[in-house]
Amino acid sequence: MRTCDAVVVGAGFGGLGAAIALRELGYTDLLIVDREDGVGGTWHVNHYPGLAVDIASVTYSYSFAPNPHWSHVFARGPELKKYAEHVADTYDLRRHLRLGTTVLGAEWDAAAGRWVVRLDDGETVAARFLLTATGFLSQPKKPDIPGVDDFAGTVVHTAAWDDSYDAAGRRVAVIGTGATAVQLIPELARTAADLTVYQRTAIWVTPKLDGRIPKVVQRLFAKVPFTQRVARAANSAVLEVIMVVGVLNYRRAKLANKGAEVLARLHLRRQVRDRRTREALTPDYSFGCKRPTFSNDYYPAFNRDNVHLETARIDHIAADGIVTADGRKTQVDTLVLATGFDLWDTNFPAIPITGRDGLDLGTWWRDTRFQAYAGVTVPGFPNLISLNSPYSYNGLSYFSTIESQMRHMKRLIGELQRRGADTFEVTERANAAFLDRMTDLLGDSVFALGNCAPARSYYFNQHGDAALLRPTSTANGKREASGFPLSDYSFA
Ligand code: NAP
C-alpha cells in the first residue's frame, strides 16, 4: 500500500491552500486528489456564460499570492481558473496532484495511526493526515420535478455547461434564480429567441461596482504591492460590515440590514420598467437569509421582449416544454437547470469518512447536529482536517476562511510536531463548547431574528440550523485560528 504524509481531497482553492500549509510545515509527500481533470475546483467545473466572481478580486485571492493583473474589479471565471493554475505552479503543487480520480472513502486505522484512503483507480493509500477540501457547492442538484427526465430537448445544468451550446434562435427555459442564474440569464437573453425564467424564490440583488482595472493601476499593484494590500483591506472592511452588521448582528443592526434591502429595491425600481415584474422580482424574506448577489444586467434582462418571468409553480416537465400548476404549457427546446447544489444531504461530508470505533461522520452529523470545532476538526476523527465543515465559512470571501484554516492547521500540526506526537484529536468538551457558542451567537443573526422562512435558504440544514457560516467577525476567526487553546486537543 502506498503511504504518504497527507491526502488532500480537492484541488480547489481550499485544497491548494491546505497543501501549501502542509508544505510550510515540512511535509513533502502529499497526494492531492480531485475527481476533475484540472485544478481550481468551482472555477474549473463552472464555465457557463457570464461566470464571474462577485467578491472583488483583490480580496478573492490568497493574501500571500496577490495577482496584480486582475483585468476587472470582479474577475471573470477563466481568470480565476488561470490564477489557480498559477498558484499550483508557483507553489510547486503539481507533482502532488492525482487528477481525474475520485476518493471512494476513508477509514481511520487506529492500530497503524493512519487514514486508509480508497481511490477509484484501484489504489489504496495510507496517510498520516486526511484533509478534505471538497467545497460547499460541489454536488449539483437536479430538481425533483416530475418529468425532468422525459424532456426531449437539450438539458444542461449550469455546473456542467456545454461550451458548444449556442442559444441563438432557441426557446430556452431557465429553472432557478440564484446567483448563478443571475449571471447566466443576461447572457442567454441576448441571443435566445425566447427565454422563460422560472422563479420559485426571488433573490436580493444589489448594484455591482464593477469595471476594468486600468493598466496603470495594474502596474502600480505590481510595482508597489502595498497599494494592492490597501485596496484589499478597504474592500475586506466593506464586506465585513455587510456580513457582520447586516447578517450576523441583526439584533443590534436591523437598520443596516434594512438599508441593504432599500438599496436592492431602488436598484430594482431603477432597472425594471414594469411594475408587476418588479413586484414579482421582490423577495419576501429578510436580506441575508439566503445569499444575496450583485449584478447590473440581471434586472434589465426582464425589460426585453424575448424574456418572460414565470412565477407559477412548475407542475411537471413534458417532452417539449414546462407545464405550470395553472395548466399552462410553455414550449421550449432547451432546459437550463440553474438549480444549485445539494449541501446537507450529500456534501457533508462529500465522501464517506469512518473515524475511531467505526464512527461514520455523515451519520453522526445527521443523528446529532452538524458541528465541527472551529469548523475544522471533529471528535472521534483523529488527524482529520475537514475544511468544508459546519460553521467553517467565515466572512464573505472564501479566502478569509481558507487562510484562517491554514493558520489553524499550522498551530495544531506545529504543536503535534513539537510534542513528537502522532495523532491529534479535538476533545468532546471543546467541540461542545464551540457548538454552544456558535448556537448562541446565531441567536443574534438574521437567521434567527429575520423573516427567513420563505427564503428556502441553503444556509439552513434539515435540523433547522443555519450551520454553514461561522457567526463571528473574520478578525475573530483569524485570531482564534492562531490562538486557540492547545488544551482543546488531545495529542498521542
Ligand atoms: P442556488 O443559490 O441554490 O439557487 C438555485 C435556484 O434553483 C434557486 O432559485 C432555487 O429556488 C431553484 N430551484 C432549485 N430546485 C428547484 C425546483 N425543484 N423547482 C424550482 N426551482 C428550483 O444555486 P446557484 O445559483 O448555483 O448558486 C449557488 C451559490 O453559488 C451561490 O449562493 C453563491 O454562493 C455561489 N455562486 C457564486 C457566484 C459568484 O459570483 N461568486 C456566482 C454563482 C454562484 P429556491 O430558492 O426556491 O429553492
PDB file of N, CA, C and O in Angstrom, residues 253-292:
ATOM      1  N   ALA A 253     -28.327  45.625  14.593  1.00  0.00           N
ATOM      2  CA  ALA A 253     -28.120  46.446  13.396  1.00  0.00           C
ATOM      3  C   ALA A 253     -29.195  46.197  12.342  1.00  0.00           C
ATOM      4  O   ALA A 253     -28.907  46.173  11.152  1.00  0.00           O
ATOM      5  N   LYS A 254     -30.417  46.060  12.819  1.00  0.00           N
ATOM      6  CA  LYS A 254     -31.532  45.810  11.896  1.00  0.00           C
ATOM      7  C   LYS A 254     -31.616  46.898  10.825  1.00  0.00           C
ATOM      8  O   LYS A 254     -31.911  46.649   9.671  1.00  0.00           O
ATOM      9  N   LEU A 255     -31.291  48.119  11.260  1.00  0.00           N
ATOM     10  CA  LEU A 255     -31.405  49.237  10.335  1.00  0.00           C
ATOM     11  C   LEU A 255     -30.448  49.099   9.159  1.00  0.00           C
ATOM     12  O   LEU A 255     -30.799  49.396   8.016  1.00  0.00           O
ATOM     13  N   ALA A 256     -29.236  48.636   9.450  1.00  0.00           N
ATOM     14  CA  ALA A 256     -28.253  48.445   8.373  1.00  0.00           C
ATOM     15  C   ALA A 256     -28.749  47.378   7.413  1.00  0.00           C
ATOM     16  O   ALA A 256     -28.631  47.515   6.185  1.00  0.00           O
ATOM     17  N   ASN A 257     -29.350  46.342   7.969  1.00  0.00           N
ATOM     18  CA  ASN A 257     -29.892  45.282   7.131  1.00  0.00           C
ATOM     19  C   ASN A 257     -31.008  45.845   6.248  1.00  0.00           C
ATOM     20  O   ASN A 257     -31.067  45.595   5.049  1.00  0.00           O
ATOM     21  N   LYS A 258     -31.850  46.662   6.853  1.00  0.00           N
ATOM     22  CA  LYS A 258     -32.950  47.279   6.084  1.00  0.00           C
ATOM     23  C   LYS A 258     -32.378  48.182   4.997  1.00  0.00           C
ATOM     24  O   LYS A 258     -32.928  48.292   3.905  1.00  0.00           O
ATOM     25  N   GLY A 259     -31.254  48.837   5.313  1.00  0.00           N
ATOM     26  CA  GLY A 259     -30.599  49.714   4.340  1.00  0.00           C
ATOM     27  C   GLY A 259     -30.210  48.929   3.088  1.00  0.00           C
ATOM     28  O   GLY A 259     -30.387  49.402   1.958  1.00  0.00           O
ATOM     29  N   ALA A 260     -29.724  47.722   3.291  1.00  0.00           N
ATOM     30  CA  ALA A 260     -29.339  46.892   2.140  1.00  0.00           C
ATOM     31  C   ALA A 260     -30.573  46.531   1.318  1.00  0.00           C
ATOM     32  O   ALA A 260     -30.549  46.547   0.082  1.00  0.00           O
ATOM     33  N   GLU A 261     -31.671  46.262   2.037  1.00  0.00           N
ATOM     34  CA  GLU A 261     -32.925  45.953   1.327  1.00  0.00           C
ATOM     35  C   GLU A 261     -33.376  47.146   0.496  1.00  0.00           C
ATOM     36  O   GLU A 261     -33.765  46.997  -0.667  1.00  0.00           O
ATOM     37  N   VAL A 262     -33.267  48.320   1.103  1.00  0.00           N
ATOM     38  CA  VAL A 262     -33.695  49.534   0.397  1.00  0.00           C
ATOM     39  C   VAL A 262     -32.839  49.733  -0.851  1.00  0.00           C
ATOM     40  O   VAL A 262     -33.341  50.041  -1.941  1.00  0.00           O
ATOM     41  N   LEU A 263     -31.539  49.521  -0.721  1.00  0.00           N
ATOM     42  CA  LEU A 263     -30.643  49.669  -1.866  1.00  0.00           C
ATOM     43  C   LEU A 263     -31.058  48.718  -2.995  1.00  0.00           C
ATOM     44  O   LEU A 263     -31.125  49.108  -4.166  1.00  0.00           O
ATOM     45  N   ALA A 264     -31.351  47.474  -2.615  1.00  0.00           N
ATOM     46  CA  ALA A 264     -31.741  46.486  -3.631  1.00  0.00           C
ATOM     47  C   ALA A 264     -33.078  46.870  -4.266  1.00  0.00           C
ATOM     48  O   ALA A 264     -33.263  46.753  -5.483  1.00  0.00           O
ATOM     49  N   ARG A 265     -34.005  47.366  -3.460  1.00  0.00           N
ATOM     50  CA  ARG A 265     -35.312  47.763  -4.004  1.00  0.00           C
ATOM     51  C   ARG A 265     -35.158  48.940  -4.981  1.00  0.00           C
ATOM     52  O   ARG A 265     -35.796  48.975  -6.032  1.00  0.00           O
ATOM     53  N   LEU A 266     -34.277  49.907  -4.613  1.00  0.00           N
ATOM     54  CA  LEU A 266     -34.061  51.056  -5.506  1.00  0.00           C
ATOM     55  C   LEU A 266     -33.427  50.601  -6.815  1.00  0.00           C
ATOM     56  O   LEU A 266     -33.772  51.075  -7.901  1.00  0.00           O
ATOM     57  N   HIS A 267     -32.500  49.677  -6.709  1.00  0.00           N
ATOM     58  CA  HIS A 267     -31.826  49.119  -7.883  1.00  0.00           C
ATOM     59  C   HIS A 267     -32.868  48.496  -8.818  1.00  0.00           C
ATOM     60  O   HIS A 267     -32.863  48.737 -10.034  1.00  0.00           O
ATOM     61  N   LEU A 268     -33.775  47.736  -8.225  1.00  0.00           N
ATOM     62  CA  LEU A 268     -34.823  47.068  -9.000  1.00  0.00           C
ATOM     63  C   LEU A 268     -35.741  48.108  -9.638  1.00  0.00           C
ATOM     64  O   LEU A 268     -36.085  48.025 -10.821  1.00  0.00           O
ATOM     65  N   ARG A 269     -36.096  49.100  -8.860  1.00  0.00           N
ATOM     66  CA  ARG A 269     -37.019  50.133  -9.342  1.00  0.00           C
ATOM     67  C   ARG A 269     -36.415  50.892 -10.525  1.00  0.00           C
ATOM     68  O   ARG A 269     -37.072  51.207 -11.498  1.00  0.00           O
ATOM     69  N   ARG A 270     -35.131  51.161 -10.407  1.00  0.00           N
ATOM     70  CA  ARG A 270     -34.441  51.919 -11.458  1.00  0.00           C
ATOM     71  C   ARG A 270     -34.290  51.078 -12.728  1.00  0.00           C
ATOM     72  O   ARG A 270     -34.266  51.603 -13.834  1.00  0.00           O
ATOM     73  N   GLN A 271     -34.180  49.759 -12.536  1.00  0.00           N
ATOM     74  CA  GLN A 271     -33.798  48.940 -13.688  1.00  0.00           C
ATOM     75  C   GLN A 271     -34.953  48.225 -14.396  1.00  0.00           C
ATOM     76  O   GLN A 271     -34.799  47.809 -15.535  1.00  0.00           O
ATOM     77  N   VAL A 272     -36.074  48.014 -13.711  1.00  0.00           N
ATOM     78  CA  VAL A 272     -37.170  47.264 -14.360  1.00  0.00           C
ATOM     79  C   VAL A 272     -38.364  48.187 -14.531  1.00  0.00           C
ATOM     80  O   VAL A 272     -38.841  48.791 -13.577  1.00  0.00           O
ATOM     81  N   ARG A 273     -38.839  48.263 -15.777  1.00  0.00           N
ATOM     82  CA  ARG A 273     -39.892  49.233 -16.086  1.00  0.00           C
ATOM     83  C   ARG A 273     -41.261  48.784 -15.573  1.00  0.00           C
ATOM     84  O   ARG A 273     -42.014  49.563 -15.014  1.00  0.00           O
ATOM     85  N   ASP A 274     -41.575  47.495 -15.751  1.00  0.00           N
ATOM     86  CA  ASP A 274     -42.922  47.022 -15.465  1.00  0.00           C
ATOM     87  C   ASP A 274     -43.148  46.770 -13.965  1.00  0.00           C
ATOM     88  O   ASP A 274     -42.396  46.038 -13.333  1.00  0.00           O
ATOM     89  N   ARG A 275     -44.208  47.397 -13.454  1.00  0.00           N
ATOM     90  CA  ARG A 275     -44.449  47.318 -12.008  1.00  0.00           C
ATOM     91  C   ARG A 275     -44.691  45.891 -11.528  1.00  0.00           C
ATOM     92  O   ARG A 275     -44.171  45.459 -10.506  1.00  0.00           O
ATOM     93  N   ARG A 276     -45.484  45.138 -12.311  1.00  0.00           N
ATOM     94  CA  ARG A 276     -45.791  43.762 -11.870  1.00  0.00           C
ATOM     95  C   ARG A 276     -44.553  42.873 -11.894  1.00  0.00           C
ATOM     96  O   ARG A 276     -44.380  42.014 -11.025  1.00  0.00           O
ATOM     97  N   THR A 277     -43.706  43.110 -12.860  1.00  0.00           N
ATOM     98  CA  THR A 277     -42.461  42.332 -12.905  1.00  0.00           C
ATOM     99  C   THR A 277     -41.597  42.687 -11.697  1.00  0.00           C
ATOM    100  O   THR A 277     -40.999  41.820 -11.063  1.00  0.00           O
ATOM    101  N   ARG A 278     -41.577  43.990 -11.387  1.00  0.00           N
ATOM    102  CA  ARG A 278     -40.803  44.426 -10.207  1.00  0.00           C
ATOM    103  C   ARG A 278     -41.319  43.744  -8.952  1.00  0.00           C
ATOM    104  O   ARG A 278     -40.542  43.255  -8.140  1.00  0.00           O
ATOM    105  N   GLU A 279     -42.633  43.714  -8.814  1.00  0.00           N
ATOM    106  CA  GLU A 279     -43.215  43.077  -7.621  1.00  0.00           C
ATOM    107  C   GLU A 279     -42.812  41.610  -7.546  1.00  0.00           C
ATOM    108  O   GLU A 279     -42.441  41.102  -6.497  1.00  0.00           O
ATOM    109  N   ALA A 280     -42.880  40.951  -8.700  1.00  0.00           N
ATOM    110  CA  ALA A 280     -42.551  39.518  -8.723  1.00  0.00           C
ATOM    111  C   ALA A 280     -41.076  39.283  -8.404  1.00  0.00           C
ATOM    112  O   ALA A 280     -40.709  38.247  -7.851  1.00  0.00           O
ATOM    113  N   LEU A 281     -40.252  40.258  -8.744  1.00  0.00           N
ATOM    114  CA  LEU A 281     -38.803  40.098  -8.509  1.00  0.00           C
ATOM    115  C   LEU A 281     -38.394  40.523  -7.099  1.00  0.00           C
ATOM    116  O   LEU A 281     -37.220  40.423  -6.737  1.00  0.00           O
ATOM    117  N   THR A 282     -39.352  41.012  -6.331  1.00  0.00           N
ATOM    118  CA  THR A 282     -39.022  41.487  -4.971  1.00  0.00           C
ATOM    119  C   THR A 282     -39.122  40.343  -3.963  1.00  0.00           C
ATOM    120  O   THR A 282     -40.197  39.755  -3.805  1.00  0.00           O
ATOM    121  N   PRO A 283     -38.032  40.025  -3.287  1.00  0.00           N
ATOM    122  CA  PRO A 283     -38.078  38.934  -2.304  1.00  0.00           C
ATOM    123  C   PRO A 283     -39.020  39.247  -1.152  1.00  0.00           C
ATOM    124  O   PRO A 283     -39.238  40.419  -0.804  1.00  0.00           O
ATOM    125  N   ASP A 284     -39.552  38.191  -0.538  1.00  0.00           N
ATOM    126  CA  ASP A 284     -40.454  38.382   0.601  1.00  0.00           C
ATOM    127  C   ASP A 284     -39.811  37.893   1.894  1.00  0.00           C
ATOM    128  O   ASP A 284     -40.485  37.523   2.835  1.00  0.00           O
ATOM    129  N   TYR A 285     -38.484  37.858   1.918  1.00  0.00           N
ATOM    130  CA  TYR A 285     -37.769  37.426   3.121  1.00  0.00           C
ATOM    131  C   TYR A 285     -36.683  38.461   3.426  1.00  0.00           C
ATOM    132  O   TYR A 285     -36.324  39.281   2.557  1.00  0.00           O
ATOM    133  N   SER A 286     -36.151  38.413   4.629  1.00  0.00           N
ATOM    134  CA  SER A 286     -35.164  39.422   5.031  1.00  0.00           C
ATOM    135  C   SER A 286     -33.865  39.255   4.244  1.00  0.00           C
ATOM    136  O   SER A 286     -33.440  38.128   3.949  1.00  0.00           O
ATOM    137  N   PHE A 287     -33.255  40.405   3.965  1.00  0.00           N
ATOM    138  CA  PHE A 287     -31.966  40.420   3.272  1.00  0.00           C
ATOM    139  C   PHE A 287     -30.959  39.593   4.079  1.00  0.00           C
ATOM    140  O   PHE A 287     -30.852  39.759   5.300  1.00  0.00           O
ATOM    141  N   GLY A 288     -30.244  38.714   3.401  1.00  0.00           N
ATOM    142  CA  GLY A 288     -29.196  37.944   4.085  1.00  0.00           C
ATOM    143  C   GLY A 288     -29.632  36.551   4.513  1.00  0.00           C
ATOM    144  O   GLY A 288     -28.799  35.737   4.870  1.00  0.00           O
ATOM    145  N   CYS A 289     -30.958  36.274   4.487  1.00  0.00           N
ATOM    146  CA  CYS A 289     -31.401  34.919   4.861  1.00  0.00           C
ATOM    147  C   CYS A 289     -30.834  33.896   3.896  1.00  0.00           C
ATOM    148  O   CYS A 289     -30.539  32.768   4.262  1.00  0.00           O
ATOM    149  N   LYS A 290     -30.767  34.296   2.625  1.00  0.00           N
ATOM    150  CA  LYS A 290     -30.060  33.463   1.674  1.00  0.00           C
ATOM    151  C   LYS A 290     -29.075  34.370   0.959  1.00  0.00           C
ATOM    152  O   LYS A 290     -29.201  35.591   1.020  1.00  0.00           O
ATOM    153  N   ARG A 291     -28.130  33.780   0.294  1.00  0.00           N
ATOM    154  CA  ARG A 291     -27.042  34.601  -0.214  1.00  0.00           C
ATOM    155  C   ARG A 291     -27.554  35.611  -1.258  1.00  0.00           C
ATOM    156  O   ARG A 291     -28.079  35.222  -2.302  1.00  0.00           O
ATOM    157  N   PRO A 292     -27.386  36.915  -0.973  1.00  0.00           N
ATOM    158  CA  PRO A 292     -27.764  37.918  -1.966  1.00  0.00           C
ATOM    159  C   PRO A 292     -26.691  37.968  -3.058  1.00  0.00           C
ATOM    160  O   PRO A 292     -25.651  37.338  -2.935  1.00  0.00           O
TER     161      PRO A 292
END
